[in-house]
Amino acid sequence: MATIFFFSFGNSSAMNNHFSLRRRTLLKLGGLTALASLTGGCDSIGSLFGRMFAVPPRETTYFTPNDKFYVVNYSDSPFGANLTRDLNQEQWRLIIKGEVKRPMTLGWRDILNRDAFDQAVTLECIDTLPGGDSLGNAMWRGISLKKLLQDAGADEEMARDVVFRAADGYDDSIPFARAMQDDVMLAYLMNGEKLPKEHGFPLRLIVPGLYGIKNVKWIIEIEVYAGDYKGYWQRKGWTDDGTIKIFSRIDSPGHYQPLAGPEHLFRGIAFGGPNSISKVEISFDAGKTWNETELQPPVSPYTWVIWSYRWRPPKAGKYQVVVRATDTRGQLQTAELVRPQPNGASGYHTIIADVEQI
Ligand SMILES: Nc1nc2c(c(=O)[nH]1)N[C@H]1C(S)=C(S)[C@@H](COP(=O)(O)O)O[C@H]1N2
Ligand SMILES: [Mo]
């Protein structure tokens, strides 16, 4: 029998250790992970766990409302765990320096006076486990980083990285070549509202396809850098690349939610990071056979997609349900269960469908 892994909300905290980026958040939630390694068929799982780990279904919406959007802040900031003091937009300044011919200092008005564009982008924390919750999707409005760096006269010969420093002491970098792509933005609106303070007001970085660590909030300084810069999390052993891995999740029904009736709607999200999703498959027999789900087309290539599947169980019982996604480059999501540190987690989200009667 295959060894299977479950992720669900419980009180165990196998991953709630010093590797976690968001210990506080996890503790608040009661610990994200009950990581149980089990051997055996579905029946033995059922008798082991019963309803102990029943998880309510999650609502699947394409855009995540701002007040439901996950928040991750590093916890040893000199300003406290969260930079929740509001930055005063009139006093706020953005400095652009380093390998640039024309260093700049911009105020809030200077940002608003620049050409803006809108872009739907999904953010995902690198600490997200299979089936996890630390991701959200929003429509962002902001200005082009590329145009700003061009106006500052960034020295393409010298530049290797672009460093972003924040008011809470956080810092990270992206490669100069990535910074000069048209999709990288400095955002000040989120879902049509003023960027909420917990999401980085007045200005944050949005880099499609790179994990949350690279999407620096409360930016006060941008430095075009001649070397390979190691940001806050890289100095703690995390990746400096940050490319998001393919992710998929079952939102509903919930793990061990009692089901009755002949047909059940399965729904969830899948996210390809730098690439869009082309296919999402669902298995009701622990990954032996797969069924293609229906996809709702995303409004931008940088976001998750919503998938759904109507399932008619052959009989009552407990079914091991697994989801997996394929991106537009034909890459299949990695099945191997890997912990988040240092490059982001992989592994398939698995739940038990508990069909009491049909
Ligand atoms: N200044 C600053 N920016 C930051 C962080 C931080 O602690 N400070 N955390 C990063 C991490 S780990 C993630 S996942 C995202 C989360 O963005 P959100 O809180 O808006 O969802 O912000 C990133 N940017
Ligand atoms: Mo993160």
Short mmCIF file of N, CA, C and O and ligand atoms in Angstrom, two decimals, residues 21 70 72 124-127 211-213 233, ligand 2:
data_model
loop_
_atom_site.label_atom_id
_atom_site.label_comp_id
_atom_site.label_asym_id
_atom_site.label_seq_id
_atom_site.Cartn_x
_atom_site.Cartn_y
_atom_site.Cartn_z
N LEU A 21 7.62 30.87 8.11
CA LEU A 21 7.70 32.31 7.92
C LEU A 21 6.69 33.04 8.78
O LEU A 21 6.72 34.23 8.91
N TYR A 70 -4.86 36.85 2.72
CA TYR A 70 -3.88 36.44 3.74
C TYR A 70 -2.84 37.56 3.95
O TYR A 70 -2.57 38.34 3.04
N VAL A 72 1.11 38.05 5.52
CA VAL A 72 2.32 37.46 6.10
C VAL A 72 3.37 38.56 6.28
O VAL A 72 3.75 39.23 5.34
N GLU A 124 1.23 34.27 -3.65
CA GLU A 124 1.30 33.04 -2.85
C GLU A 124 2.53 33.07 -1.97
O GLU A 124 3.64 33.33 -2.44
N CYS A 125 2.34 32.79 -0.69
CA CYS A 125 3.48 32.73 0.23
C CYS A 125 4.26 31.45 -0.02
O CYS A 125 3.70 30.38 -0.29
N ILE A 126 5.57 31.53 0.09
CA ILE A 126 6.45 30.37 -0.11
C ILE A 126 6.24 29.31 0.97
O ILE A 126 6.63 28.17 0.81
N ASP A 127 5.59 29.69 2.06
CA ASP A 127 5.34 28.79 3.18
C ASP A 127 4.07 27.95 3.00
O ASP A 127 3.72 27.16 3.87
N TYR A 211 7.16 34.00 -5.62
CA TYR A 211 6.55 33.86 -4.30
C TYR A 211 6.48 35.20 -3.56
O TYR A 211 7.30 36.11 -3.80
N GLY A 212 5.54 35.26 -2.62
CA GLY A 212 5.28 36.45 -1.82
C GLY A 212 6.51 37.15 -1.26
O GLY A 212 6.55 38.38 -1.23
N ILE A 213 7.52 36.38 -0.84
CA ILE A 213 8.74 36.98 -0.27
C ILE A 213 9.30 38.09 -1.14
O ILE A 213 9.86 39.05 -0.64
N TRP A 233 14.98 36.78 3.71
CA TRP A 233 14.75 35.33 3.83
C TRP A 233 15.89 34.52 3.26
O TRP A 233 16.13 33.39 3.68
MO MO B 2 5.62 34.60 2.18
#
